[in-house]
């Protein structure tokens, strides 16, 4: 391994930057944890312990200077959907199984799995998830009771009950949301302005000065880590199996979100991050969070980018933030209990407000291609709910990848005049065919899902009049499985019965070794298409049976 390929070593903490950035992160994560616990439908302690575990574990394993592990809005929403289906025990089991899968995937070098969640699908999922979370906050924001299994029904029920809104609750909620949006705009000019902290502080002050609870305003209630127990959830086998069924999809969503945050910030800072080390960090943090009944954790972009903007230049910033959160829990439990529920709902909506705009979706749709999957993923979350919407989003990404690789697209190649280069005829009309030689190139790697179909296409094209040899350029294939080797053997035998020769060009080392192990040494192999075409022209192939 070259020195430049090694994971970045933890930089030496720079006292001032590390301390101030840690305080800034703590100031962001405490209100976010309280808000995300509300999304998850559990007491704030479960989100706060998740943040503490993530902040304490990541510096010793992760490779990003800016990634901040804590509960995220998407993970909290997924957790809530599992709570509704399996109870809190099943949801905490999901966190643990997901952490274990991260560890296994890292050890198996399976960090490539996150690439199978396409960006259009991730955008559609994130947008619909933000809409779902915001709609679920509306009853608490306005004091309007509403019921509904999925987002459209809940929104419709809430709209129908607006005439019965609780006046003081609605005034507090709407006023807090308006103040949050104003402060958010001010933050662009004054970095010290923290909208969530200031809005919650004002809500606490009002709650302490006025008898809000006596006038029907719901308060958050006691915030404490007491009652959390160390250990796995006590569940029967069926609950663990159901958690294991959902965990792979949650793992892919978490890693795609976390890797995107860490990678984008590393590129801005000129750093290098190591995908497998990031998976190990996520695995250890989620295992620890599950043992303490915490929410699933990931590197959310808001917290990670806040770390970057606050000047955090060391992974040890997380330790400072963890100490500040622990201090806040020790000194400010009573204050956090006074947070009015409508103010908390306003903070949740404010945090997610930047994700509600449809601009990323419209920009994706203009690109065509697989952009339609963004709408499919969004519709799945809105109509089917977060859990099944997440499974649909991951399934669509995998289906798209399999569909692309399984379709045996091929290009016929021709020689550019006066060169040794062979290019696709459909893209370069000036390229010329070689008389008697058909040159084809599979445009996707050959493997069990497309090898037989590719062989059929090649055999069909080889039926053209005047073809006496077929050159197959297989540069896209880094290896060949058993199905591919047998398909090539059958193709060679089929062409030989028709008096045609099969030659393989641009064959790499691993496919060469696979062909030799399979005993297919009678198929000529060449490093370049030009050499293969020259050999095909020189061949004198005897006339044989023309039976197919």
mmCIF file of N, CA, C and O in Angstrom, residues 31 57 331:
data_model
loop_
_atom_site.group_PDB
_atom_site.id
_atom_site.type_symbol
_atom_site.label_atom_id
_atom_site.label_comp_id
_atom_site.label_asym_id
_atom_site.label_seq_id
_atom_site.Cartn_x
_atom_site.Cartn_y
_atom_site.Cartn_z
ATOM 1 N N UNK A 31 -30.397 20.042 20.950
ATOM 2 C CA UNK A 31 -31.772 20.253 20.450
ATOM 3 C C UNK A 31 -32.147 19.285 19.335
ATOM 4 O O UNK A 31 -33.306 18.869 19.239
ATOM 5 N N UNK A 57 -17.113 7.069 20.132
ATOM 6 C CA UNK A 57 -16.535 5.947 19.374
ATOM 7 C C UNK A 57 -15.807 6.417 18.124
ATOM 8 O O UNK A 57 -14.702 5.947 17.816
ATOM 9 N N UNK A 331 -26.593 19.426 34.271
ATOM 10 C CA UNK A 331 -26.946 20.727 34.825
ATOM 11 C C UNK A 331 -28.277 21.282 34.336
ATOM 12 O O UNK A 331 -28.826 22.192 34.961
#
